[in-house]
């Protein structure tokens, strides 16, 4: 029997993960072709920060090598960009002239760096932080840089700033919000993070944006919207991502902020599916790995076994890849007026715990400093376990709650005897 032809547009992490899931289920189910704009096989994009810092090599972050593609009889068109899709004929064409027909087509086109409204971005030494080529250029420029500025105080921006700082480059982060990681942390944890970065040589400017860049051919300074002027000879823009939908729009698929998909990850064309950072599902777009892995699992099951499982989003925990800075967050970070919010804070130890509770279930977690109970809290949140019986001591973590429960089951001690040590004082319940 002739194998149906599966074509995947995009050889990034989403497309690569889908390939792995298909091969794991039934390696001979499809004849597979993959198109990728970058001239490499797929690699671990979340390891670009450690690559910049010099903690890993390029070879170490490759996920599927050229040999892997050959071994599994998958044709990889590396460095080829699809420019035309004929949905009626179920065919496509690349910018080099390669033409193929497909039985099933998958968009895994990812995202592109979000742009900022600042003039002068044509100057050299202003970089995105998205590809291997970006990292190569940043590393080369950093060798002679005096002052680097990273625009964006999200996960990617902070990890890039750390990679530059440990190379000895004076580094400043500019962030338009009032605190760092404002989508993942509340203001208190954000301030602790700012202080921890400052100890590592990274300065932070909050509540401001860049208005314009200046220089002859290369950037040498910038003017902020508050009027301040900052010297810089290396700039990284890391202000988020935008789903890459241009090809889908050209093919007349339904597109909003991302390529619109249903619960089975079908697009508006029954022969075309999509996953990853390029999609929009029930009004939500995606930028973290965990939901993309879930999407790859569901889509592989449908493509291989014709199993229709609904995709649904869930809270994804956040961690920061900076040595010596431990944080963990999931769910809502600020909550609503009628939520119960419990907080433990030790400013001297720079330790912070905040739990948000609604209808006797945990809906938000913010941990800074001591994150050892993060996975336990996340399990309570994800499974929506009723936690009323844990509320008096929930802040003190799994071990303390378990030991207290064991004690209650065997014998009764005074409240004083069951209190945690004095290092945990300062909790407000």
Coordinates of C-alpha atoms in Angstrom, one line a residue, residues 31-34 68-77:
X31 CA 6.3 9.2 3.8
X32 CA 7.5 12.3 5.5
X33 CA 9.0 15.6 4.1
X34 CA 10.1 18.5 6.3
X68 CA 18.6 10.8 12.3
X69 CA 16.5 12.0 9.4
X70 CA 18.3 9.7 7.0
X71 CA 17.9 6.7 9.4
X72 CA 14.1 7.3 9.6
X73 CA 13.7 7.9 5.8
X74 CA 12.6 11.5 6.4
X75 CA 13.4 14.0 3.7
X76 CA 14.6 17.3 5.3
X77 CA 14.7 20.4 3.1

